[in-house]
Structures are given as C-alpha cells and as structure tokens.
mmCIF file of C-alpha atoms in Angstrom:
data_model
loop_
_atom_site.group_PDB
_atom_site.id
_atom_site.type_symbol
_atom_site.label_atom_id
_atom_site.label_comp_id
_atom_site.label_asym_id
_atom_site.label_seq_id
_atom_site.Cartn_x
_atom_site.Cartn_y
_atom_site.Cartn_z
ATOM 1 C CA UNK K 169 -63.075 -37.939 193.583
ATOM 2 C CA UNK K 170 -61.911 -41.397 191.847
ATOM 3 C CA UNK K 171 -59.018 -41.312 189.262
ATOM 4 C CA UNK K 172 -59.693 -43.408 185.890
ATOM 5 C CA UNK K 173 -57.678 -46.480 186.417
ATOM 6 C CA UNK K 174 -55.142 -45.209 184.002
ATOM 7 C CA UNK K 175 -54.401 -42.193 186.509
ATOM 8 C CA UNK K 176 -53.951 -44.637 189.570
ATOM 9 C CA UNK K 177 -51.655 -43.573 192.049
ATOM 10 C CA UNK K 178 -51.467 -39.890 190.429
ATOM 11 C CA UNK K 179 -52.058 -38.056 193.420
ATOM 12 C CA UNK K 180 -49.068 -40.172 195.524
ATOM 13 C CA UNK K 181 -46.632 -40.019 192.859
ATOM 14 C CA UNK K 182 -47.175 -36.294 192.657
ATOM 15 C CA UNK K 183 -47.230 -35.904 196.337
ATOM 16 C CA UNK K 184 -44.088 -37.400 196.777
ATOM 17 C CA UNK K 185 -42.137 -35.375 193.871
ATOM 18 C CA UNK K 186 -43.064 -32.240 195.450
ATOM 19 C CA UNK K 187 -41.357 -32.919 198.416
ATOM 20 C CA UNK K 188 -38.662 -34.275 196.974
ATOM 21 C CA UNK K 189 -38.230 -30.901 194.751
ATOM 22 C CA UNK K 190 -38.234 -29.047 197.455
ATOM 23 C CA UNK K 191 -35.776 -30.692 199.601
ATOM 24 C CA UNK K 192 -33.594 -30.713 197.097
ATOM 25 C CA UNK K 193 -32.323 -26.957 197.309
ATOM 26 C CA UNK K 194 -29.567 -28.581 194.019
ATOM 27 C CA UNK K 195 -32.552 -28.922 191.651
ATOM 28 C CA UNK K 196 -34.537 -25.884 192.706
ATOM 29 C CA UNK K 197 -31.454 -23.149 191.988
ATOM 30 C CA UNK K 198 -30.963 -24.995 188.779
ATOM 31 C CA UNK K 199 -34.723 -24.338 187.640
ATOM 32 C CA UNK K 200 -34.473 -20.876 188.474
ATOM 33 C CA UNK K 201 -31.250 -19.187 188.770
ATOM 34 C CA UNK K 202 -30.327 -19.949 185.134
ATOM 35 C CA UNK K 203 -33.168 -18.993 183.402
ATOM 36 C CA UNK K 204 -32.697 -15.704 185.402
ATOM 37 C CA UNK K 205 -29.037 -15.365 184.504
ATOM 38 C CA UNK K 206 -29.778 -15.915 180.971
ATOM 39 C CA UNK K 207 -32.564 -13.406 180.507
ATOM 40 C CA UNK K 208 -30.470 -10.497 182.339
ATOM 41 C CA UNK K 209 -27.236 -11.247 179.848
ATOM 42 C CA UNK K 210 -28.807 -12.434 176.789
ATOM 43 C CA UNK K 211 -31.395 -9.550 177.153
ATOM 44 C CA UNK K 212 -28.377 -6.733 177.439
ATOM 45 C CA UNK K 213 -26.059 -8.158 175.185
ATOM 46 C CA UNK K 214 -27.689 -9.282 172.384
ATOM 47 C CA UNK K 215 -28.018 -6.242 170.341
ATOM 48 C CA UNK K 216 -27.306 -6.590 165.916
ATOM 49 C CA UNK K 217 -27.250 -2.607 165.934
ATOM 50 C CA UNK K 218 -23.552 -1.942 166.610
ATOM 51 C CA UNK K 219 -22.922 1.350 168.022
ATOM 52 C CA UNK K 220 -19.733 3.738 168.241
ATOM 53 C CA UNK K 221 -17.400 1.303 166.399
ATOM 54 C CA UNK K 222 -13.818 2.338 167.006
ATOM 55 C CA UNK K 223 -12.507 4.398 163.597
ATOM 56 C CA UNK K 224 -9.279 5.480 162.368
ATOM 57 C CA UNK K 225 -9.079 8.472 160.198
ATOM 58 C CA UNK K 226 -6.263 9.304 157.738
ATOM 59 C CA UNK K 227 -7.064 13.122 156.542
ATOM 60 C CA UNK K 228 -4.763 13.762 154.018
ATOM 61 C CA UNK K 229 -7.278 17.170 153.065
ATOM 62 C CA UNK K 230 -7.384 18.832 156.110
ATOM 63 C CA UNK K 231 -10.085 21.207 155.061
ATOM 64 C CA UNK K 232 -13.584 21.813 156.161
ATOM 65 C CA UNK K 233 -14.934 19.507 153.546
ATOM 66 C CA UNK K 234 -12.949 17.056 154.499
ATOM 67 C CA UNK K 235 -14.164 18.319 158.151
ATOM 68 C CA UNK K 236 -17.424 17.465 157.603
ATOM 69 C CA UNK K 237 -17.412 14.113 155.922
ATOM 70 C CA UNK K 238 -15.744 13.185 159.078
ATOM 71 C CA UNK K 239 -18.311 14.497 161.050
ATOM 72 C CA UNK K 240 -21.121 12.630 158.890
ATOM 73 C CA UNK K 241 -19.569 9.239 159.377
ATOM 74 C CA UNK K 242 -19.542 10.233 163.385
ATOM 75 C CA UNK K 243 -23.482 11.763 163.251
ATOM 76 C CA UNK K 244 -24.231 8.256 162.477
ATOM 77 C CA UNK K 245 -23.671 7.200 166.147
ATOM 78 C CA UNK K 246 -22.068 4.370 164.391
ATOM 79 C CA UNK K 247 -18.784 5.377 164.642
ATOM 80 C CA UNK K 248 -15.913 7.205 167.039
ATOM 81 C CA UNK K 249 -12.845 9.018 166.149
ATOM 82 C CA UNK K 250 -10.354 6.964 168.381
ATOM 83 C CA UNK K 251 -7.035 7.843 166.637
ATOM 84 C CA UNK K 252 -6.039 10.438 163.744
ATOM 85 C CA UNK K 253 -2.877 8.542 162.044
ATOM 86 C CA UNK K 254 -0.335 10.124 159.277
ATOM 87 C CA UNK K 255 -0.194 6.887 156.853
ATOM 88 C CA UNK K 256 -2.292 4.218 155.094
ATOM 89 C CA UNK K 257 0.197 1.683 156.981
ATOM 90 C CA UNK K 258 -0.144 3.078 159.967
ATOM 91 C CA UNK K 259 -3.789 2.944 159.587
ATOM 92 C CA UNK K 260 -4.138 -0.575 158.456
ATOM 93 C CA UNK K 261 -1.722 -1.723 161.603
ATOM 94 C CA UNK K 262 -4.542 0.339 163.917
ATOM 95 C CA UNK K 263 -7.114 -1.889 162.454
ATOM 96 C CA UNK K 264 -4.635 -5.586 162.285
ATOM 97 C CA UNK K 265 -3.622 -4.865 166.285
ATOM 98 C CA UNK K 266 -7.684 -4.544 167.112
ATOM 99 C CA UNK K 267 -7.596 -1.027 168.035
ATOM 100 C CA UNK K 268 -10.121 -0.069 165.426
ATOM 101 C CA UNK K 269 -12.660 -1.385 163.235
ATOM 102 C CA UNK K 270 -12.402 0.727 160.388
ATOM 103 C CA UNK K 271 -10.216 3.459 158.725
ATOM 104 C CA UNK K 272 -11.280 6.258 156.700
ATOM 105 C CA UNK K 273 -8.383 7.897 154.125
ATOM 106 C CA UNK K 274 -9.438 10.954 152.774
ATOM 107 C CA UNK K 275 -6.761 11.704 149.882
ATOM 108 C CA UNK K 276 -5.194 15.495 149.706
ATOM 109 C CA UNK K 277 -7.514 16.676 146.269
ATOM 110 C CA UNK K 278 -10.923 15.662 148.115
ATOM 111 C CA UNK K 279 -11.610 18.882 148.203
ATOM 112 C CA UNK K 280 -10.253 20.371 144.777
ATOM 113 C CA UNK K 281 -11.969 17.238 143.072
ATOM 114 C CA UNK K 282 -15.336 18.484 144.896
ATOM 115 C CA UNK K 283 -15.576 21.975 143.894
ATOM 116 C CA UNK K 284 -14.009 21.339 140.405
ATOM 117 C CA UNK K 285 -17.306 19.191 139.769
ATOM 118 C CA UNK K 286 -15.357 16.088 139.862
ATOM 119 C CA UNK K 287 -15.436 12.410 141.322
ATOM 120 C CA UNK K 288 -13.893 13.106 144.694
ATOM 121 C CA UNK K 289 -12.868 9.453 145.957
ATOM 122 C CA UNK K 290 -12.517 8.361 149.877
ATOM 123 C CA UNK K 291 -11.137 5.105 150.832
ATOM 124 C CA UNK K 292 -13.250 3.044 153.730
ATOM 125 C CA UNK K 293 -11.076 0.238 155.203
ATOM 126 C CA UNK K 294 -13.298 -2.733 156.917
ATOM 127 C CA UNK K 295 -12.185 -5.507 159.643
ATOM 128 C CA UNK K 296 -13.963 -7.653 157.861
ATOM 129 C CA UNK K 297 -13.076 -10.905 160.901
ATOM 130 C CA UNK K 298 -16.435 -9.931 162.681
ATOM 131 C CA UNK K 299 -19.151 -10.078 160.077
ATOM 132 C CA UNK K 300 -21.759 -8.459 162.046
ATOM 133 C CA UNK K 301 -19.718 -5.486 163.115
ATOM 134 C CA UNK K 302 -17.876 -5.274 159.246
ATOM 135 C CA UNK K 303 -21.574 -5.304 157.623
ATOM 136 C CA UNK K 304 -22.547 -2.815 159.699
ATOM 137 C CA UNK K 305 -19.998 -0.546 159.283
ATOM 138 C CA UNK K 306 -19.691 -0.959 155.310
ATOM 139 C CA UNK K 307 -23.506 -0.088 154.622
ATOM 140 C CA UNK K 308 -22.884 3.058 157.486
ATOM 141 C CA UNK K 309 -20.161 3.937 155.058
ATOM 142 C CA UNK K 310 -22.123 3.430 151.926
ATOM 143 C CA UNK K 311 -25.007 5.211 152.894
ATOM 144 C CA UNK K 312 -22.821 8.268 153.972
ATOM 145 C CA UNK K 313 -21.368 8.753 150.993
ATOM 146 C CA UNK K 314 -24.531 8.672 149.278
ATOM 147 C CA UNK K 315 -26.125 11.199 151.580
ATOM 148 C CA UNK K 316 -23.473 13.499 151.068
ATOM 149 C CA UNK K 317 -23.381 12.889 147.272
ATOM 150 C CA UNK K 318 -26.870 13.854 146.976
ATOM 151 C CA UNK K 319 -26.952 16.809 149.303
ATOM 152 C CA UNK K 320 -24.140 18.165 146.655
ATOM 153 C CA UNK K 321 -25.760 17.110 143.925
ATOM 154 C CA UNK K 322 -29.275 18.938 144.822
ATOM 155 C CA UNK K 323 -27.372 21.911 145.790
ATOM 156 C CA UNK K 324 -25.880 22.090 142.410
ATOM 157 C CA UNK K 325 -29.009 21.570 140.651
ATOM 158 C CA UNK K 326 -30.639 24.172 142.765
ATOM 159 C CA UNK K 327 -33.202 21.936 144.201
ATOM 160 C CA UNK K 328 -34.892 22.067 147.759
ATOM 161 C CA UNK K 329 -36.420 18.343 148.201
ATOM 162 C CA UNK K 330 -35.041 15.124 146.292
ATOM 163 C CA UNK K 331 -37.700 13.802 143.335
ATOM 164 C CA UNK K 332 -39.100 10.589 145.218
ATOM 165 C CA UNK K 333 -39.429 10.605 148.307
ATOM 166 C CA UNK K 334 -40.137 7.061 150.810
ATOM 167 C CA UNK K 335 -41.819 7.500 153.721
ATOM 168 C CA UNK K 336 -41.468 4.043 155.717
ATOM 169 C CA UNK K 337 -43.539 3.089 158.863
ATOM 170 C CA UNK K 338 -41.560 0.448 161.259
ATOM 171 C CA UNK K 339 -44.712 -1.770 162.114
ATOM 172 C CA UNK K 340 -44.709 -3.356 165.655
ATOM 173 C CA UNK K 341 -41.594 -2.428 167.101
ATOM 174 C CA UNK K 342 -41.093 1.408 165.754
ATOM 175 C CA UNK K 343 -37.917 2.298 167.671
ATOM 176 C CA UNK K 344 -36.127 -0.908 166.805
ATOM 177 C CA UNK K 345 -35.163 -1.546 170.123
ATOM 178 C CA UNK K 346 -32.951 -5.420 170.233
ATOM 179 C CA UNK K 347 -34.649 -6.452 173.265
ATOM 180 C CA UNK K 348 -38.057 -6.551 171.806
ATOM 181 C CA UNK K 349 -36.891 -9.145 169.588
ATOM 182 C CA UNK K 350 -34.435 -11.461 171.664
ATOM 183 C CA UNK K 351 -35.697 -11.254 175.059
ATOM 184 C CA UNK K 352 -39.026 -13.310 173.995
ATOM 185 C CA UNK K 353 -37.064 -15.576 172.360
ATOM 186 C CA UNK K 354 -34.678 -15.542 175.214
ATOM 187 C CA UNK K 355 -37.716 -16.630 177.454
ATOM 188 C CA UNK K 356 -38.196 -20.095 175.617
ATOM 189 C CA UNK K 357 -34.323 -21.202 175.657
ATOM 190 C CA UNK K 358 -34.223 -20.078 179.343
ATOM 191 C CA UNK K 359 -37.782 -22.143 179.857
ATOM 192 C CA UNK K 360 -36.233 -25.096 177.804
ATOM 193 C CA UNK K 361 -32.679 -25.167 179.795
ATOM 194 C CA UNK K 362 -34.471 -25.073 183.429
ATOM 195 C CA UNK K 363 -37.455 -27.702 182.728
ATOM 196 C CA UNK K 364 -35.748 -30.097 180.489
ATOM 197 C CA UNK K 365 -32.518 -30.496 182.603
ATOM 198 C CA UNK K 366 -34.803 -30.916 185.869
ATOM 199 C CA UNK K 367 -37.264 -33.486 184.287
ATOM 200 C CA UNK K 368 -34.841 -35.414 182.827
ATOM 201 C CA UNK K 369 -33.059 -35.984 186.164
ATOM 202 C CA UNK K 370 -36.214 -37.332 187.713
ATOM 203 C CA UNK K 371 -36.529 -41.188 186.973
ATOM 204 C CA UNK K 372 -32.973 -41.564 186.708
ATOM 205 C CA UNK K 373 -32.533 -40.004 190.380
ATOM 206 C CA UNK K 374 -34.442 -42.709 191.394
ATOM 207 C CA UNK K 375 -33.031 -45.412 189.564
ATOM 208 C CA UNK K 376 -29.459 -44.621 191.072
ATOM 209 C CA UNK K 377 -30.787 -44.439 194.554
ATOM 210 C CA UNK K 378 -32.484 -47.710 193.739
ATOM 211 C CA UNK K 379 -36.025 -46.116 194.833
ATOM 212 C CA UNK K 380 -36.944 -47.298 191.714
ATOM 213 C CA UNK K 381 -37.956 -50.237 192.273
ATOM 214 C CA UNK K 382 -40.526 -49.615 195.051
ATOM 215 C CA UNK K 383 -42.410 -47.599 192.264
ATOM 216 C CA UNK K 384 -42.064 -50.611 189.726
ATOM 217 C CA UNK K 385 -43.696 -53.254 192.505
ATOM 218 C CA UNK K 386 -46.387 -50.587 193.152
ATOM 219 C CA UNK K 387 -49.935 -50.794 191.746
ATOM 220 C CA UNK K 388 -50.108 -47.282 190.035
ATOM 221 C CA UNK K 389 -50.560 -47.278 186.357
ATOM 222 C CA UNK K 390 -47.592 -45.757 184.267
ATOM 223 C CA UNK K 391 -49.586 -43.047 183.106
ATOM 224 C CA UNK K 392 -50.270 -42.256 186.541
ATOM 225 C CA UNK K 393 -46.400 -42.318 187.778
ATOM 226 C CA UNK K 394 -45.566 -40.045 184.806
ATOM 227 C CA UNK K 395 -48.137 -37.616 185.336
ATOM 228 C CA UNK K 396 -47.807 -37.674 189.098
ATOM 229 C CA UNK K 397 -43.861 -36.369 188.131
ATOM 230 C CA UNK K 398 -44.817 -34.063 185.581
ATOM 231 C CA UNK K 399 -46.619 -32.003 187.037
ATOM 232 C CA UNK K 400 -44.736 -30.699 190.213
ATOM 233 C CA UNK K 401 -42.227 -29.556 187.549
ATOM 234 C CA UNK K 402 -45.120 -28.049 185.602
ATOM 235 C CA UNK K 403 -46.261 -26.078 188.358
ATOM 236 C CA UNK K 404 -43.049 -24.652 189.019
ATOM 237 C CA UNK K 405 -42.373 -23.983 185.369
ATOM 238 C CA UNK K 406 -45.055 -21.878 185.274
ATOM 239 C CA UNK K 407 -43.923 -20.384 188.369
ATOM 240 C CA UNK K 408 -40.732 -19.545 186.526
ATOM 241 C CA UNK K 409 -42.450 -18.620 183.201
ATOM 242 C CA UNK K 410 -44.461 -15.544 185.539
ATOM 243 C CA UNK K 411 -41.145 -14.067 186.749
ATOM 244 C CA UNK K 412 -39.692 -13.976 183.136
ATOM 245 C CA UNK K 413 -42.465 -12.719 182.027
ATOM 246 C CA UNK K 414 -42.402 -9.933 184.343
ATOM 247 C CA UNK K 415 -38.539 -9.136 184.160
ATOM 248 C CA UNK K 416 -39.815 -9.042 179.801
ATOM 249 C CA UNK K 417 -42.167 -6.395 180.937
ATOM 250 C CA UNK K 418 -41.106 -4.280 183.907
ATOM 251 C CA UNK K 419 -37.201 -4.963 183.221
ATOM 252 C CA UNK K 420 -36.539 -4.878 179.568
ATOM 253 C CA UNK K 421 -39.482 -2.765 178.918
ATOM 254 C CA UNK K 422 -41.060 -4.587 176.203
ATOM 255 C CA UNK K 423 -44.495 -4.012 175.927
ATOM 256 C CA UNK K 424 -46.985 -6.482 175.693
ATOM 257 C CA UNK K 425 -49.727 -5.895 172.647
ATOM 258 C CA UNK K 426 -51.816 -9.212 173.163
ATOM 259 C CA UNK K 427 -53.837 -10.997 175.419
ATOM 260 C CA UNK K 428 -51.653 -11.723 178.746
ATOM 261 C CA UNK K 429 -54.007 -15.474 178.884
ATOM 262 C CA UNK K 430 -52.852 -16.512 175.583
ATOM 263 C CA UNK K 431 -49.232 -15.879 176.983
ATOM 264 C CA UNK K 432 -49.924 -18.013 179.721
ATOM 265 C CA UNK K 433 -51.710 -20.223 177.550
ATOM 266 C CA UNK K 434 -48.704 -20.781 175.324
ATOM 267 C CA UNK K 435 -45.776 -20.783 178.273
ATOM 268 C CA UNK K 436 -48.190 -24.231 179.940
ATOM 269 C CA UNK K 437 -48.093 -26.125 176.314
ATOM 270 C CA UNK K 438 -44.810 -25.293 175.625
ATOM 271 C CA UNK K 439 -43.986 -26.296 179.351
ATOM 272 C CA UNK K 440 -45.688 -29.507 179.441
ATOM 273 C CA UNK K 441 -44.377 -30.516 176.169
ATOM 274 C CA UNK K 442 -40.823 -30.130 177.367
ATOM 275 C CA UNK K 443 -40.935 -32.077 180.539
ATOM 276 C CA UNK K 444 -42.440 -34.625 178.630
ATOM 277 C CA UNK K 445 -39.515 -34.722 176.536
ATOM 278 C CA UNK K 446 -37.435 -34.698 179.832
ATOM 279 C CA UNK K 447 -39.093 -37.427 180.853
ATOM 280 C CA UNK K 448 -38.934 -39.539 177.995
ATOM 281 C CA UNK K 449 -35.094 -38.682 178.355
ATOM 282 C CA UNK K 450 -34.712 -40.242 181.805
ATOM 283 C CA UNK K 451 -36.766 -43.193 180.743
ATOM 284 C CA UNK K 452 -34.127 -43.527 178.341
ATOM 285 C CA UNK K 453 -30.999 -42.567 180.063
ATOM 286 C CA UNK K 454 -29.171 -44.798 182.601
ATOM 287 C CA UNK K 455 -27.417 -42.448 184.371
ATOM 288 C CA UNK K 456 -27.790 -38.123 185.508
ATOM 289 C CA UNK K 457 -24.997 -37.619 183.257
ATOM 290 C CA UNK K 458 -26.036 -39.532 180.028
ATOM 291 C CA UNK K 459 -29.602 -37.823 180.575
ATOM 292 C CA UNK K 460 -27.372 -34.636 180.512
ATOM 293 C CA UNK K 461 -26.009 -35.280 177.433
ATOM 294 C CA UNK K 462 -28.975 -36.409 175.962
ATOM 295 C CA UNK K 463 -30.862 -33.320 177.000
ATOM 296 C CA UNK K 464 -27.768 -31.044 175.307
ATOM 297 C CA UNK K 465 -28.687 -32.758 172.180
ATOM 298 C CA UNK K 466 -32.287 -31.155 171.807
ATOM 299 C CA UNK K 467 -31.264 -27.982 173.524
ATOM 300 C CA UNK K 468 -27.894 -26.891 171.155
ATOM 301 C CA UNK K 469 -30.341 -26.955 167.484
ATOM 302 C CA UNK K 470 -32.988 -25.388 170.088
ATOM 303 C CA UNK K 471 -30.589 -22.399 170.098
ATOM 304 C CA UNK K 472 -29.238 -22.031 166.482
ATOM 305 C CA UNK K 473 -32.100 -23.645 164.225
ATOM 306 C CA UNK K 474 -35.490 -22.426 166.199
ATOM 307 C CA UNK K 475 -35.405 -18.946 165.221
ATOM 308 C CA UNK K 476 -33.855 -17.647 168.541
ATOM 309 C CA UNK K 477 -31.082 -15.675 166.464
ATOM 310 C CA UNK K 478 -30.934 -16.181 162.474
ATOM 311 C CA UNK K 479 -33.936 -16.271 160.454
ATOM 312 C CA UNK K 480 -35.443 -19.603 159.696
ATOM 313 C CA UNK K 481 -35.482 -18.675 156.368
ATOM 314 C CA UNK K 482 -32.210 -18.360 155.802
ATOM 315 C CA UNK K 483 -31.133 -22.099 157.158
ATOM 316 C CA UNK K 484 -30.243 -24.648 154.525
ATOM 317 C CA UNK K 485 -33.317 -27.273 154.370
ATOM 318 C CA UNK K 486 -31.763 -30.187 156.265
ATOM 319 C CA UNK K 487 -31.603 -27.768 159.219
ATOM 320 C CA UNK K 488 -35.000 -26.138 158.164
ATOM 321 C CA UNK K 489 -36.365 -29.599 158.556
ATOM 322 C CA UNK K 490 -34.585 -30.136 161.696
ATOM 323 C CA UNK K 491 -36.741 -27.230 163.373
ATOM 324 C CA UNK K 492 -39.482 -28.218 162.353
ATOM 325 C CA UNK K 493 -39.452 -30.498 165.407
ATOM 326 C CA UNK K 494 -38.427 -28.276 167.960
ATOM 327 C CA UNK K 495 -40.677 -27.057 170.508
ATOM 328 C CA UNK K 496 -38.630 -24.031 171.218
ATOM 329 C CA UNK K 497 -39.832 -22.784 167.173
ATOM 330 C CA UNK K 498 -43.253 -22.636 168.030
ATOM 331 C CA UNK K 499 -43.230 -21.068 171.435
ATOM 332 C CA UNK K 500 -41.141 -18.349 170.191
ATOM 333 C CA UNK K 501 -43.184 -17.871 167.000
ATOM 334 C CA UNK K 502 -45.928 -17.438 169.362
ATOM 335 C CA UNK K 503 -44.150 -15.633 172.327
ATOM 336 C CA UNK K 504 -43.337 -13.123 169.091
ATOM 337 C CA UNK K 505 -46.748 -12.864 167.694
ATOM 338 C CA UNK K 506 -48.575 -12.696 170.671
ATOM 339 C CA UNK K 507 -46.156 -9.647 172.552
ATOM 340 C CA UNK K 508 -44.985 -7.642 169.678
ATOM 341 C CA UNK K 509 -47.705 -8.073 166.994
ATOM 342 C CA UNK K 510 -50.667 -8.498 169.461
ATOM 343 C CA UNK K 511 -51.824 -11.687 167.379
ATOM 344 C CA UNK K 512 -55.495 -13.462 167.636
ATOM 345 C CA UNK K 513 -55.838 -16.767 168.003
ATOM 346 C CA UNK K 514 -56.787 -17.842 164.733
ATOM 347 C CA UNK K 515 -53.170 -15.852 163.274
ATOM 348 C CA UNK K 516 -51.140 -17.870 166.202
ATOM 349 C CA UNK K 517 -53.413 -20.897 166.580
ATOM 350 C CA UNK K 518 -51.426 -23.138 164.235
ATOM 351 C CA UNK K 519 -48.172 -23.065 166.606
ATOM 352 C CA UNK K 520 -50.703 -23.380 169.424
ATOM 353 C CA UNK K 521 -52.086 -26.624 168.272
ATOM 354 C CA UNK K 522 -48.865 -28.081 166.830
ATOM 355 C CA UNK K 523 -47.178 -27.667 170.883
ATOM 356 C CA UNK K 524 -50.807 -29.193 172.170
ATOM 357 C CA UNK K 525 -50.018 -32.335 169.367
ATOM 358 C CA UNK K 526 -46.218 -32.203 170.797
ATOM 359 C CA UNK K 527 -46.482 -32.344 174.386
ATOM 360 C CA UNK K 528 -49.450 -35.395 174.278
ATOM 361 C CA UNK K 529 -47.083 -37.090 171.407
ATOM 362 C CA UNK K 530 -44.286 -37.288 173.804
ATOM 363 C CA UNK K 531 -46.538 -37.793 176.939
ATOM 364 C CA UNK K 532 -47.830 -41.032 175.759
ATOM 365 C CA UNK K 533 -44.351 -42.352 174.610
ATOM 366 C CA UNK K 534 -43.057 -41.631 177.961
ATOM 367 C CA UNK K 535 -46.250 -43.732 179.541
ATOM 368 C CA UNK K 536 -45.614 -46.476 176.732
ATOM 369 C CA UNK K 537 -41.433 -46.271 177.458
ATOM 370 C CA UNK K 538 -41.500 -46.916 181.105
ATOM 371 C CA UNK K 539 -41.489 -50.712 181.859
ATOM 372 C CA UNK K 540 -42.753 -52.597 184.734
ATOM 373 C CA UNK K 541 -39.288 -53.433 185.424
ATOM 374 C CA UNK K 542 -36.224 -52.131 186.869
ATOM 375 C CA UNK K 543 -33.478 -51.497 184.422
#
C-alpha cells in the first residue's frame, strides 16, 4: 500500500525507533516504572479525610459528662486520646513539640453549668501549621459540640426527632472513598511524566549522536519522520495506559461506570497529543537536558493548575487561564466523567474534541518546526 507523499519514509522512520526503544532498556524503565511508582504512592497517600489525629485532653471535670464529650470527639474516628495532661501549658507545649494536633480543656463547672441549664463552655486548641489537618479537625470539633448541644436540648424539650430533618444522597462516589477521586487523576500526570520525558528525548538523541544528519539528507517528508517517531511511543503509551488502568480497577478498586472504549478512546488523544508536545520539545531543545527542563515546564502547572488536586474553580484567573491549555485538564475531566459519573459522549465530548484539536495543533507545528538542516 503507497503512503501519500507527505507520509514518505513513515514506515522506516518508525521501524527504526522501535528498535531503538527497545534496545534502550534506559528509556523503557523510565516509561514505565514511574508511572507505576506514582500510581501505587499517590493512590495510598493522597487521602483529604484525615483520620485519628493525635489529641490532647485537659479534663479539669472528671465526671461522666465530661466522660462522654470525650468519647464523642473520639466516635468521630477523627481523633485519638494520645496523652491526658494536668495544665493548659502543658497542653499547648504537647501541641508546639508536634506530639498532638489538638487539645481539648474541659473546665471544672462543665458539668454544674450543664445541669444548671447553663452555657457550659469547652476550649478546642488547633495546630493550625497544616491547614488540611487544622480544618479538619476544627469543623470535627464544631460539629461535636453541636451534636451534643442538640441531643441536650431535645431531651429537655422532651422531643424524640429534631424539626427538619436532611436526608442527603452522595451521588457517584457514595462512600467517599479518596482514591476514586485522585487515582484517575493520578493516571494522566503519571501518562504525562512517562510519554513527554521519552518523546522529548527522541530528536535530540539523535542530534548528539550526530545520526541526525543521515535523516536530514534522506528523502522522507517531515511529516513522515515525525510520525514514523510518534508512534512507537504511542503504542507503548497505550501499552502503559492498559496497566494503569487495570491497577485503577483491580488495585485501588475503583469501579468503572462508563464505557471501557471511550476510556481507551480518551487515554490515545490524550497520548498522542503529548508526544506531540514532546516532540515539538526536542525540535526545540539542543541538548537531553535542556529538553528536560523544557518538559518540567509543562509538567509542574500540569500538577497544580489541571485539576489533579485543588479545584479549578478556586485558582485565581491568570492560572485559570493557564489551564486552559493543558492537556492533562481535559483528560482528567474526562478520565473523571467517564469512570465515576459513567458520562455519554455528548456530556464528555467537548474535552474529547478539544485533546483531538490539541494533539493535530501540535503535530503539525512539530512537522512545520523540523528543518531540512542540521542544527
């Protein structure tokens, strides 16, 4: 079957970087042993729901009100008695030396204040240098005391049931489980660190080993040469993209509620668009380690502005704007959608198409960057 002109010398080009990916043992662990790494520790660790945080109790009551308030904060799951101190100082020094998160004081007329009908008070002392962990704990505490204000209050007013009462329904992930969330999003930073790196490595390899120039005195067409290198990488992104997507479901659990073809779907544009952009980086780049900068550049707002971690919402517009342009938004919008909500294509097809405008976008500029000339 004859190539169109623009394609010529495809199948040599392409021929030749498969053997030269597999010889080279170097770029092969790179394009798989990270992305593997990654997934395992970002997919244990990453958890916002902090559990049994370290608390210090002061209990200047000593009663079995003061008993159970105790009890309530540690019901929570959110916290665990790790020390029972006999001062406000020696509490706060627990939390300044790191040996505890919080401190509960519980003053000596909690319980008189209580069954006289009064305002019995409680003091709740925060670490407040870990904001996830001090949040946490704070609203824990808040909604304590309110559960325990109301439970006296109803019992008071003789009541069995409050007034209103909300029943919520958790759509889509019901048990709240972290790994639903991150490890999809995990999936397209581990994709974007594996193909990236490898692709941009691949014209510059040959420019230091000055093999280069046999390509430039060659009659293939540039789009030819650049396709003929993509897709080796391609292939074994995909490759890659099946075993994540396995550890996602048989690992981690996380079940998938769409269509496993629009998954794979997805994983190709969002591939091909990022060894394009690898590529355009070693047509760019002079040497492995100034493409390895280069590549860092894309990769670091990949992490912190696509959506991976915070909210997109919540990013002030100049770095809104900045994610606009990142592959890594759209693939995880989609990986998202498509896993957890069991999207359609017409409710994910917008993310679809802007990766399909992406990955040509960068494909041609790669074709129209590489001259027919060395350096």
């Amino acid at each position: 079957m004859n190539l169109p002109r623009w394609l010529s010398g495809f199948r040599a080009i392409m021929y030749k970087e498969f053997i030269v990916i597999f010889r080279d043992r170097t770029t092969l662990f790179f394009m798989f042993f990270p992305p593997l790494l990654q997934i395992i520790a970002f997919g244990f660790a990453l958890d916002n729901d902090v559990k049994h945080m370290a608390l210090v109790v002061y209990d200047e009551n000593r009663t079995t009100e003061s008993r159970a308030l105790v009890d309530a904060f540690v019901n929570t799951q959110t916290f665990r008695v790790v020390q029972e101190v006999q001062s406000v100082e020696e509490m706060a020094a627990t939390i300044r030396r790191g040996k505890a998160y919080a401190g509960l004081q519980i003053p000596p007329d909690y319980t008189r204040n209580l069954r006289a009908g009064r305002q019995a008070t409680v003091q709740v002392l925060v670490d407040g240098s870990n904001s996830t962990t001090a949040l946490q704990a704070l609203n824990t505490a808040l909604g304590v005391a309110f559960r325990q204000s109301l439970n006296i209050l109803l019992g008071e007013a003789g009541r069995q049931a409050l007034p209103v009462e909300v029943r919520p329904q958790m759509l889509y992930n019901p048990s709240m489980r972290a790994p639903n969330f991150f490890v999809p999003g995990v999936i397209g930073t581990a994709l974007q660190i594996a193909t990236v790196f490898a692709s941009a490595m691949s014209v510059v390899r040959e420019r230091e080993r000055g093999t280069l120039e046999n390509l430039l005195v060659s009659p293939m067409s540039r789009g030819g040469l650049m396709l003929g290198k993509l897709v080796p990488y391609l292939c074994i992104s995909m490759t890659m993209a099946l075993v994540l997507f396995l550890i996602l479901r048989w690992v981690f659990q996380v079940p998938i509620h769409g269509a496993v073809p629009a998954l794979f779907c997805a994983a190709l544009f969002y591939i091909f668009t990022l060894v394009s952009l690898g590529l355009l980086v070693s047509t760019r780049a002079q040497t492995q380690n100034e493409a390895m900068q280069m590549s860092m550049t894309v990769m670091l707002p990949s992490i912190f502005f696509s959506g991976f971690i915070f909210p997109r919402e919540t990013l002030p517009w100049v770095f809104y704007a900045i994610s606009t342009v990142l592959p890594a938004t759209y693939f995880i919008d989609l990986m998202r959608a498509i896993v957890l909500r069991g999207a359609t294509l017409p409710e994910y097809g917008r993310s679809l198409l802007i990766l399909a405008v992406m990955g040509a976008t960068l494909f041609t500029l790669c074709a129209l960057r590489f001259k027919r000339k060395v350096g």
